[in-house]
Short mmCIF file of C-alpha atoms and ligand atoms in Angstrom, two decimals:
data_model
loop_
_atom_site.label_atom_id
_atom_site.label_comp_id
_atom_site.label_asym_id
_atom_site.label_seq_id
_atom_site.Cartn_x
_atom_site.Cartn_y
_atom_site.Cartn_z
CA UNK A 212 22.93 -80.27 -63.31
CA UNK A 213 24.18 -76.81 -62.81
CA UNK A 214 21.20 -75.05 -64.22
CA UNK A 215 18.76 -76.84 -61.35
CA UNK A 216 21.43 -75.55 -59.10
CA UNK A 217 21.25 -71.92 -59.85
CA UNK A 218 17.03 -72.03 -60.16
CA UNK A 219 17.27 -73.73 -56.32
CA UNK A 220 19.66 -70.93 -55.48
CA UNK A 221 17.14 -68.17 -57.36
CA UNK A 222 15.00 -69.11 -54.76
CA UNK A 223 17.23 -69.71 -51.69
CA UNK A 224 15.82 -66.42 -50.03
CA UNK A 225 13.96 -66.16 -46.85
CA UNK A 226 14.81 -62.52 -46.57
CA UNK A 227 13.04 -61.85 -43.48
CA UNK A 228 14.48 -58.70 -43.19
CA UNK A 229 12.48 -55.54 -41.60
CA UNK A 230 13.22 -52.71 -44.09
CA UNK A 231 12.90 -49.84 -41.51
CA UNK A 232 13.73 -47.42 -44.93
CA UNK A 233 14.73 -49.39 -47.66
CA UNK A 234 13.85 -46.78 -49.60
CA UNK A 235 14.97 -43.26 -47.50
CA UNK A 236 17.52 -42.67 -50.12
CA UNK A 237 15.04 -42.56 -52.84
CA UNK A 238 12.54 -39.94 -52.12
CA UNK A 239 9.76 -40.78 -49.70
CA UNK A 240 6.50 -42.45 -50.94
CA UNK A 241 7.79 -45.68 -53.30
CA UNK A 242 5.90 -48.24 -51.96
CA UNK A 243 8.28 -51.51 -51.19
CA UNK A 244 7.31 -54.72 -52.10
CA UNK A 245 3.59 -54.23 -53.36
CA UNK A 246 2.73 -56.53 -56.10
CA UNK A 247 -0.76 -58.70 -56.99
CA UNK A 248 -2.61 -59.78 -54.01
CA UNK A 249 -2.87 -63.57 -53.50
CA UNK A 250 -5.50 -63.86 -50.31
CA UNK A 251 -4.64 -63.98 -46.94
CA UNK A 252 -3.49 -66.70 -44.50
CA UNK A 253 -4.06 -67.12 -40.72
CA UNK A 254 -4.13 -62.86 -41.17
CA UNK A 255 -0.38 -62.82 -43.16
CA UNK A 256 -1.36 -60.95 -46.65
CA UNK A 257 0.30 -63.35 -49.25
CA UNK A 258 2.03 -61.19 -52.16
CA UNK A 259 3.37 -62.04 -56.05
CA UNK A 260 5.29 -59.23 -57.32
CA UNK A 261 5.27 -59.10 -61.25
CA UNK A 262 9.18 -60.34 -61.35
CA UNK A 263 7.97 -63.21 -60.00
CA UNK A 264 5.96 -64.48 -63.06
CA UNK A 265 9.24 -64.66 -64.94
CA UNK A 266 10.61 -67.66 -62.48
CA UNK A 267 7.69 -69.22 -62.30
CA UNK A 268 7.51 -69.60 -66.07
CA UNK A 269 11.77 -69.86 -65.97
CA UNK A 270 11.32 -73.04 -63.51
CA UNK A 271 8.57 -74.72 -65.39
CA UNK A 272 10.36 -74.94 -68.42
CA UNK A 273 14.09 -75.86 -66.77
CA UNK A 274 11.88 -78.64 -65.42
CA UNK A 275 9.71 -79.69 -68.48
CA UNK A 276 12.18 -79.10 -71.07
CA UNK A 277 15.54 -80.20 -69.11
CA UNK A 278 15.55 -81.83 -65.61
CA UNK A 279 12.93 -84.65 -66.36
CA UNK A 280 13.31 -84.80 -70.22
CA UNK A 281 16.93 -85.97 -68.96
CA UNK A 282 15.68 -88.43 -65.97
CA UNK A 283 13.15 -90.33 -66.85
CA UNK A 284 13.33 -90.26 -70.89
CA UNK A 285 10.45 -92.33 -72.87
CA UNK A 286 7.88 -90.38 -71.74
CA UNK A 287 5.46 -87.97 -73.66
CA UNK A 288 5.66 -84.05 -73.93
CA UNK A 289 2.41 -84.04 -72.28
CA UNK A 290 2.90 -85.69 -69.11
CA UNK A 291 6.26 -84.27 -68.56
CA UNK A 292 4.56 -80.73 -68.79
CA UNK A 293 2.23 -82.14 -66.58
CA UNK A 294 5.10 -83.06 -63.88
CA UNK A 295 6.16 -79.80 -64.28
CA UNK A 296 3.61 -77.83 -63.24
CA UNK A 297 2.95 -80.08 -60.18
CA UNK A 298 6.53 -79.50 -59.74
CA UNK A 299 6.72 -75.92 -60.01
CA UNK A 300 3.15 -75.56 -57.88
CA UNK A 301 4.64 -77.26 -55.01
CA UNK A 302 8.59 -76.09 -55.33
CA UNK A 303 6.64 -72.70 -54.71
CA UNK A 304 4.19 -73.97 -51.93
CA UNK A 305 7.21 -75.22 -49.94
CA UNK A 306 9.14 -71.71 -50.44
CA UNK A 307 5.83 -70.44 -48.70
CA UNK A 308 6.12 -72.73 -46.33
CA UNK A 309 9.33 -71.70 -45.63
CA UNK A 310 8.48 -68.13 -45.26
CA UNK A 311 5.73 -68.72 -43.28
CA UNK A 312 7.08 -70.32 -40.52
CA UNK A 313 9.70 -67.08 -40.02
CA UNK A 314 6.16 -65.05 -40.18
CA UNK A 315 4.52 -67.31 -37.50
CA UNK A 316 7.75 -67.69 -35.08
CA UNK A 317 7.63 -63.34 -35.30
CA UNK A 318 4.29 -63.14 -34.55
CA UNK A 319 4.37 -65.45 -31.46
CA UNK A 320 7.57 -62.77 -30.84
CA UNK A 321 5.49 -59.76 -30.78
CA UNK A 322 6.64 -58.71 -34.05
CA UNK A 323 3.90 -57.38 -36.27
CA UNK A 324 3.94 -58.92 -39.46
CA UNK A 325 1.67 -57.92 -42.60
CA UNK A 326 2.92 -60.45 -44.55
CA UNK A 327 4.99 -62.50 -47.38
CA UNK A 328 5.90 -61.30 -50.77
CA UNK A 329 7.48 -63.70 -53.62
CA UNK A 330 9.63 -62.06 -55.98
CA UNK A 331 12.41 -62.14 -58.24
CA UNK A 332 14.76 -63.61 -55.90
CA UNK A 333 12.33 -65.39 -53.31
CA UNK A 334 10.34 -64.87 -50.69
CA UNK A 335 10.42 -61.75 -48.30
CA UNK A 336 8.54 -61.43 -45.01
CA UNK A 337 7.44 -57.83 -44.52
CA UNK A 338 7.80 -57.31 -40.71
CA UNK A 339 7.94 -53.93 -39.60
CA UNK A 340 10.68 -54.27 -36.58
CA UNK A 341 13.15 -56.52 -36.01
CA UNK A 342 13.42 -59.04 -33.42
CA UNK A 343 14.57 -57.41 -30.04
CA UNK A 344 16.69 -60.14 -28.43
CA UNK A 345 19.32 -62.56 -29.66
CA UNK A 346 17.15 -65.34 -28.70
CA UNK A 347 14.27 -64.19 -30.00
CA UNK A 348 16.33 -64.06 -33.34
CA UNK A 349 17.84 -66.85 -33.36
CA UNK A 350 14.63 -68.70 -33.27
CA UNK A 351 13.11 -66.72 -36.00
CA UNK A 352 16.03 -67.22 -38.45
CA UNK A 353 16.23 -70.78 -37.63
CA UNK A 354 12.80 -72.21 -38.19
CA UNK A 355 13.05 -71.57 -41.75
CA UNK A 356 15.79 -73.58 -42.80
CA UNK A 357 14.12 -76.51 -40.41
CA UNK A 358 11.34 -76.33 -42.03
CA UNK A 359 12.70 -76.96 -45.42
CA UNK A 360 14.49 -80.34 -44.22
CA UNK A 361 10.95 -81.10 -42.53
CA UNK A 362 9.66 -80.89 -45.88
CA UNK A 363 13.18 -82.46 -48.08
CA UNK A 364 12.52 -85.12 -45.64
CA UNK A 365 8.64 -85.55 -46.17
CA UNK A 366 9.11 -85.64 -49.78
CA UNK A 367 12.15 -88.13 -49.57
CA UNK A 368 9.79 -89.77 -47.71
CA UNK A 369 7.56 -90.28 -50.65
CA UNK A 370 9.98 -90.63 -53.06
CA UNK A 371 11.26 -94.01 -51.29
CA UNK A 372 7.94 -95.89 -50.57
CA UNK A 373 7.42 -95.03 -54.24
CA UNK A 374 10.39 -96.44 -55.14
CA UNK A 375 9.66 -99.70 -53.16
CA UNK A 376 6.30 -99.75 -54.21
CA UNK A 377 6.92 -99.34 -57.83
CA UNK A 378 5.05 -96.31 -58.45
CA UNK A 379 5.51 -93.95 -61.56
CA UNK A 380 7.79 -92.18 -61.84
CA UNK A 381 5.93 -89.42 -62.84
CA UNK A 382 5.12 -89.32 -58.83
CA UNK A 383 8.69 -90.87 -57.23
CA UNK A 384 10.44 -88.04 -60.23
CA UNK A 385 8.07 -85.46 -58.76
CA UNK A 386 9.20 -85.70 -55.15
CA UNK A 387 12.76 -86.68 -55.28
CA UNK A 388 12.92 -83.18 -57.12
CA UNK A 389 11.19 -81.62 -54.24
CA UNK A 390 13.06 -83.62 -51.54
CA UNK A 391 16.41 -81.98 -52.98
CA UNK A 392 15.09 -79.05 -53.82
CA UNK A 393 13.82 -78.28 -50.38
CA UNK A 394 17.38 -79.81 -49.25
CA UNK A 395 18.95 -77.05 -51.46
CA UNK A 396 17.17 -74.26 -50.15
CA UNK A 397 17.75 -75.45 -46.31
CA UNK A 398 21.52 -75.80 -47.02
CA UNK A 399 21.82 -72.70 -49.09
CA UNK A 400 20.34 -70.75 -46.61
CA UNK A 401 22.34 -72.04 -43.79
CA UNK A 402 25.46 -70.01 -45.27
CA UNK A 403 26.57 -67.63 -42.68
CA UNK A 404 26.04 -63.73 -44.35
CA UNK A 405 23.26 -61.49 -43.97
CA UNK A 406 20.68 -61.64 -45.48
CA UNK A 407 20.06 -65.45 -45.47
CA UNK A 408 18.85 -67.16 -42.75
CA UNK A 409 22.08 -68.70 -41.72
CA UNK A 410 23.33 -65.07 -41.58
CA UNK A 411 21.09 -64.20 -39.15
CA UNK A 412 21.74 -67.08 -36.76
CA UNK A 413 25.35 -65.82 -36.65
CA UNK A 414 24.37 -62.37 -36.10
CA UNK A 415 21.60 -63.59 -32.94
CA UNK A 416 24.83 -66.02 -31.64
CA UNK A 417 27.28 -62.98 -31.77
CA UNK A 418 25.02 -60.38 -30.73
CA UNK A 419 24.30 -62.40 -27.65
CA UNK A 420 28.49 -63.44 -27.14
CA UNK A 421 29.73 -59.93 -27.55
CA UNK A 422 26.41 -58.05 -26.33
CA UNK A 423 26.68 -55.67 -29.59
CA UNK A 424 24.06 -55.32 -31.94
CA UNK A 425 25.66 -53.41 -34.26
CA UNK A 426 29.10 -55.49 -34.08
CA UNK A 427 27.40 -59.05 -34.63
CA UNK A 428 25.36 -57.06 -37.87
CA UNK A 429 28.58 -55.67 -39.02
CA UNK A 430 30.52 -59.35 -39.14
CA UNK A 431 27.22 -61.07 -40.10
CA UNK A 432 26.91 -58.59 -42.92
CA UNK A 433 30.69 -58.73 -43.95
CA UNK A 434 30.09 -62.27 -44.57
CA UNK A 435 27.34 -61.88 -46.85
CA UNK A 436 29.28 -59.87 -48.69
CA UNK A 437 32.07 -62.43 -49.18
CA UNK A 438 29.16 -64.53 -50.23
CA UNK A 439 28.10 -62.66 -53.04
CA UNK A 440 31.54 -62.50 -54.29
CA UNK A 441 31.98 -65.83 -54.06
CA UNK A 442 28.33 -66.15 -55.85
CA UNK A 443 29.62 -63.98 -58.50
CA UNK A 444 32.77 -65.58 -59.21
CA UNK A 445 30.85 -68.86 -59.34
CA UNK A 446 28.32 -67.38 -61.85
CA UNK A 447 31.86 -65.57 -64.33
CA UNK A 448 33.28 -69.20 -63.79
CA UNK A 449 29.46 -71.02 -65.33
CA UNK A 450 29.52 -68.23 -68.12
CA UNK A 451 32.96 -68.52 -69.08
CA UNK A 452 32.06 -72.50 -68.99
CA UNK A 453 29.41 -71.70 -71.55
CA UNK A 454 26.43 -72.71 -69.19
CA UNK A 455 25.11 -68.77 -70.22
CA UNK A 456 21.71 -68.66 -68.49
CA UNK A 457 22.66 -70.37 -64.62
CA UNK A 458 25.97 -67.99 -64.80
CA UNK A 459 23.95 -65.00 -65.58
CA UNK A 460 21.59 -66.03 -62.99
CA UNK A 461 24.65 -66.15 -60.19
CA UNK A 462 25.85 -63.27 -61.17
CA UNK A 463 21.98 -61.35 -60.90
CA UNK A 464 21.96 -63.52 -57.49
CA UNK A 465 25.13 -62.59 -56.16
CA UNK A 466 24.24 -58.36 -56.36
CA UNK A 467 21.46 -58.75 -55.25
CA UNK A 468 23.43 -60.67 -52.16
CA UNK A 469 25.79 -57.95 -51.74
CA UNK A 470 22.96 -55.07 -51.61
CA UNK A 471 20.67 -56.78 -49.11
CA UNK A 472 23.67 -57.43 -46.82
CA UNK A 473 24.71 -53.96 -46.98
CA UNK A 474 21.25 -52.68 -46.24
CA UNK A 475 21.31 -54.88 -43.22
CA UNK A 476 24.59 -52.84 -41.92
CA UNK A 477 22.77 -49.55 -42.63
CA UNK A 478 19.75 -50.02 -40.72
CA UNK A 479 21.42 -50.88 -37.49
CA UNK A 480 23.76 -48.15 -38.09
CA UNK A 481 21.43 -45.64 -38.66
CA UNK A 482 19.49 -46.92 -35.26
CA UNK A 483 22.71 -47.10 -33.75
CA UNK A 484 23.94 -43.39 -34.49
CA UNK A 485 20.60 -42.26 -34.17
CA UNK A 486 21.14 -42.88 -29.85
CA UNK A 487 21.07 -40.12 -27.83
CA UNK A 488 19.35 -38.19 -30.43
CA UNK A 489 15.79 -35.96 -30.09
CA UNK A 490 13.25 -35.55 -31.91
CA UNK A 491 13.57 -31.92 -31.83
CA UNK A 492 16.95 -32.50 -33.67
CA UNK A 493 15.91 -34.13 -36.30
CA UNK A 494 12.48 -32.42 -37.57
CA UNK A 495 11.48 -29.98 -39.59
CA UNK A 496 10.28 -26.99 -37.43
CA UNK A 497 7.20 -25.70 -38.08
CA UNK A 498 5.74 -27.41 -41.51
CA UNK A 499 2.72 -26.14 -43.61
CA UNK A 500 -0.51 -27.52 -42.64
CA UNK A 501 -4.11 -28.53 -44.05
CA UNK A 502 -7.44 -27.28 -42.77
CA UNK A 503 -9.05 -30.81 -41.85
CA UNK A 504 -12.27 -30.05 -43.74
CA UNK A 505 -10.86 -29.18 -47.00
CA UNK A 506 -12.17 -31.50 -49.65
CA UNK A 507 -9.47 -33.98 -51.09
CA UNK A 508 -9.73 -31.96 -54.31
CA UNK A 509 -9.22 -28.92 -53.19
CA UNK A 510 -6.02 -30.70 -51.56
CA UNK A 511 -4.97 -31.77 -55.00
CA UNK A 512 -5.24 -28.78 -56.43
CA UNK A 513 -3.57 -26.03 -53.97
CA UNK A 514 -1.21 -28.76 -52.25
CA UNK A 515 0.27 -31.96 -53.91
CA UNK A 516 -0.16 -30.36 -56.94
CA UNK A 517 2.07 -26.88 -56.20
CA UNK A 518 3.95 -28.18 -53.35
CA UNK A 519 6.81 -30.98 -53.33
CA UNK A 520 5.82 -32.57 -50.43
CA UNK A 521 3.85 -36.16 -50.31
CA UNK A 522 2.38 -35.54 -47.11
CA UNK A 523 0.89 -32.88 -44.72
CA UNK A 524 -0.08 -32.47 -40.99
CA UNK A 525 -3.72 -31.83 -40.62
CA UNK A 526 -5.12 -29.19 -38.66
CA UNK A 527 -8.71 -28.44 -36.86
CA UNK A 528 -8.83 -25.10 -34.97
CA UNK A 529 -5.26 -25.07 -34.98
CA UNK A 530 -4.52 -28.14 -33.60
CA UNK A 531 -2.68 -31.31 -34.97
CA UNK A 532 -5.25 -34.02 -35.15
CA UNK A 533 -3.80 -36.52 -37.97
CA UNK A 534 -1.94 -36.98 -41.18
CA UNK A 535 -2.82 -37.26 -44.80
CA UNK A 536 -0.38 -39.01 -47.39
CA UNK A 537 -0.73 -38.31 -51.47
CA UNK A 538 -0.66 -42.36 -51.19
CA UNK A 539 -3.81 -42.30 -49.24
CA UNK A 540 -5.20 -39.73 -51.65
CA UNK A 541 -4.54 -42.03 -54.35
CA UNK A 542 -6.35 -44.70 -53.37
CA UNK A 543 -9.67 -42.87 -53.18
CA UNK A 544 -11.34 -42.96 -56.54
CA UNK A 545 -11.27 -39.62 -58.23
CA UNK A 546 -14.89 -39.07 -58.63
CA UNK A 547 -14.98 -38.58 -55.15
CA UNK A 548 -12.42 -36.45 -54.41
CA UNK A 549 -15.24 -33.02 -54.88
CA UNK A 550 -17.08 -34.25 -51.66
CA UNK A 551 -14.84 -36.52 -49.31
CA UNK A 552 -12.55 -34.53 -46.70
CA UNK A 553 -8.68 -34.55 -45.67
CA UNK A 554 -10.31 -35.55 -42.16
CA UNK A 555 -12.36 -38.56 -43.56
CA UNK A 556 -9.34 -40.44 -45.15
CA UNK A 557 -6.56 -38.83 -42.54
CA UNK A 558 -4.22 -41.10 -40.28
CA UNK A 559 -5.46 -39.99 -37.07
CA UNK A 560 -2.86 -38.68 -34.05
CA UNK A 561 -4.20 -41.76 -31.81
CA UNK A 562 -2.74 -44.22 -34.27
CA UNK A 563 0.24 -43.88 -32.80
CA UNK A 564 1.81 -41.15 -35.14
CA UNK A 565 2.85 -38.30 -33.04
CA UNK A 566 6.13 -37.65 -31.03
CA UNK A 567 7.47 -35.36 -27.87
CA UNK A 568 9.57 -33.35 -29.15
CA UNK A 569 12.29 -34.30 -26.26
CA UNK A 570 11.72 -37.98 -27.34
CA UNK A 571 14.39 -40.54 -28.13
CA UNK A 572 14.83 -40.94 -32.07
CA UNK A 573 15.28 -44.58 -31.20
CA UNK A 574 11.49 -44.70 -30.15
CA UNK A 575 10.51 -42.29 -32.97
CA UNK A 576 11.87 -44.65 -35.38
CA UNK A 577 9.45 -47.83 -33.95
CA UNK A 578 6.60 -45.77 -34.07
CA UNK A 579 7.34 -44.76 -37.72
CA UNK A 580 8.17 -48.49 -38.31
CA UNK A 581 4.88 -49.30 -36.75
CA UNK A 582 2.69 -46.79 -37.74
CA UNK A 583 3.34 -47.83 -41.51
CA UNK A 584 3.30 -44.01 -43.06
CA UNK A 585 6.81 -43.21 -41.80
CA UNK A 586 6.27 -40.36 -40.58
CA UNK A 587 5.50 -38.66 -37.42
CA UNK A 588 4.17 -35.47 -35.96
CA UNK A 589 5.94 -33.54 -33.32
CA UNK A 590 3.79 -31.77 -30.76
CA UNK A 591 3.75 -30.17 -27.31
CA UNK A 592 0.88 -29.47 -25.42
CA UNK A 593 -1.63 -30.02 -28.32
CA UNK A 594 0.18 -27.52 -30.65
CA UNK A 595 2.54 -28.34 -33.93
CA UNK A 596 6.00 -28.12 -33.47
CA UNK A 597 7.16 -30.17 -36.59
CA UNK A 598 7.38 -33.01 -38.43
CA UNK A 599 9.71 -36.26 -39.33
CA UNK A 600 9.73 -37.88 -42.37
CA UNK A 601 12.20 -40.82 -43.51
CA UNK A 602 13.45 -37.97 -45.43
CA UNK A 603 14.55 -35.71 -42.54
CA UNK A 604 16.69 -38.86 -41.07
CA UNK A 605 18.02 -39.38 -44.34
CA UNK A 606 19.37 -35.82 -44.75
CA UNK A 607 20.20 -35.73 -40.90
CA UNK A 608 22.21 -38.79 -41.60
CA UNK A 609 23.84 -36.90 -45.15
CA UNK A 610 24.91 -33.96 -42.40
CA UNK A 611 26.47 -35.80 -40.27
CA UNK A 612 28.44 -37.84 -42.76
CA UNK A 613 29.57 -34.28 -44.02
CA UNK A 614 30.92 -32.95 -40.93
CA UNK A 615 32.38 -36.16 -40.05
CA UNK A 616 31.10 -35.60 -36.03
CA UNK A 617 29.44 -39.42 -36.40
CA UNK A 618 29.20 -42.81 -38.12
CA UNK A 619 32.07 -45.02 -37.46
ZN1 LIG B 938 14.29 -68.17 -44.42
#
């Protein structure tokens, strides 16, 4: 049943990775991974992003019009729409639960988590750092996959006193699809390359044998890379077999494989030739400022409008006392942009958004992480000496490529 394969491998992803600047290539503000707010659970913000809609409705009808048509024939068009939607429902309620047992296991780490989104390709759990020990890794990765063979198991479970019983098999169909399904996903994501969770488990097992961050990344990530390939050659092989939709599907699967690994490598690489490195280096000296009374319009008008920046220190009687974002401007409604001030809607200094200029980059780079506007004010002695933006690493990073000093 190759097309069940590739929808279990569409949503083989627990991509718990942190994306310390997934984006610092391209331009500063994109938001990553927003999408249509579910609710909230035990304080994780549960996410759909639009792509997701098109699996949901992709799974649904491999199951209602395919996998159970083929299984249990004699049955009416009703109820096996019926089983599929269960089906889908709790295929996607199990790739939750999936995610959310990374999200608890890094919260019980100290690792600040705001929460899960589903997308195209699975589930992601926005975490803002990543873990800071091998062990500590090891456990996060690995809780995932265990949880899915909990659940293959709980739904075999069901599936076999059905089957002794003699119930439907509208319910025993139901669950032996879940029971492999769930068995998939585990197995799948046991594979060892960045960014699945079996990647990660090597990386936490090397990282801990050869001390090296950056090494265990770099071989963890080099696998995932012969993954994808391998993904991709499975998905040419399925198209040139004239099963058209799963081979497109590995081939979509398998790039977006070989990107995510590659990111992996980056961040630790840009944390790893960031050591040594001060803030001072890295800012830019000196950047224009707002008055912290000016109304958001006025803002608007004379700053985001004429300037290219997306974001400005904020000033009162000359000193730095916060941040304002065109993001955070955007979110206020317009009508009230005449009588609401830069200093109402600022980030204030005291959450955690301001640097030393003779400060370790490494540390700089958590409190961006943390502080969730990327982006951090250099002072001294409560005056302005710059600013860092995930921009300024980014070209920082571009420079040192150039002149070759770096990067290895
Ligand atoms: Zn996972």
């Amino acid at each position: 049943m190759p097309e069940e394969l590739a929808i279990a491998f569409i949503y083989a992803f627990g991509v718990s990775t942190p994306h310390l600047f997934p984006d610092y290539s391209f331009g500063e503000e994109e938001e990553y991974m927003q999408g249509l707010r579910l609710g909230t659970f035990y304080g994780f913000e549960i996410r759909i992003d639009l792509s997701w809609l098109v699996i949901f409705f992709l799974v649904l009808w491999t199951l209602t019009v395919g996998l159970f048509p083929t299984n249990y024939p004699g049955l009416s068009n009703t109820t096996y729409l019926g089983m599929g939607i269960v089906a889908t429902l709790l295929f996607f309620a199990s790739l939750l639960a999936h995610e959310l047992s990374h999200s608890f296991v890094a919260r019980a780490k100290g690792i600040p988590v705001e929460g899960i989104t589903l997308f195209l390709f699975g589930g992601v759990s926005r975490t803002r750092m990543d873990a800071e020990t091998p062990g500590d890794e090891f456990q996060i990765a690995i809780i995932g996959p265990l949880t899915s063979v909990v659940l293959a198991a709980f739904f075999g479970l069901i599936w076999y006193l059905g089957k002794t019983a003699g119930w439907s098999v509208v319910v025993t169909g139901i669950a032996f699809y879940l029971a492999s399904i769930n068995l998939a996903l585990a197995i799948f994501n046991m594979l060892p390359g960045l960014p699945l969770d079996g990647g990660r488990v090597l990386r936490s097992l090397l990282w801990k044998y050869t001390g090296s961050q950056r090494k265990a990344t770099q071989i963890a990530s080099i696998g995932g890379q012969w993954l994808a390939y391998l993904v991709i050659a499975l998905g040419f092989w399925q198209l040139f077999g004239s099963a058209l939709l799963s081979g497109l599907w590995f081939i979509l699967i398998g790039w977006f494989l070989h990107n995510a690994a590659e990111i992996s490598y980056e961040e630790v690489l840009l944390r790893t030739s960031l050591q040594g490195v001060r803030a001072r280096e890295i800012m830019t000296p000196y950047p224009e400022t707002v008055n912290a009374e000016m109304t958001l319009q006025e803002l608007v008008d004379k700053y985001f409008l004429t300037r290219r920046y997306h974001s400005f220190p904020v000033t009162e009687d000359s000193h730095p006392i916060g941040i304002i974002t065109l993001n955070q401007v955007k979110d206020v409604p317009r009508e009230e942009w005449i009588y609401r001030t830069v200093k109402d809607i600022m980030i204030p200094c005291s959450n955690g958004v301001t640097a030393f200029p003779e400060e370790q980059m490494s540390q700089v780079l958590s409190k961006m992480q943390e502080s969730g506007v990327r982006r951090v004010l250099v002072t001294q002695n409560g005056s302005l000496k710059g600013i860092i933006t995930a921009n300024d690493v980014a070209i920082w990073l571009q420079r040192q490529r150039e002149f070759g000093k770096q990067m290895g």
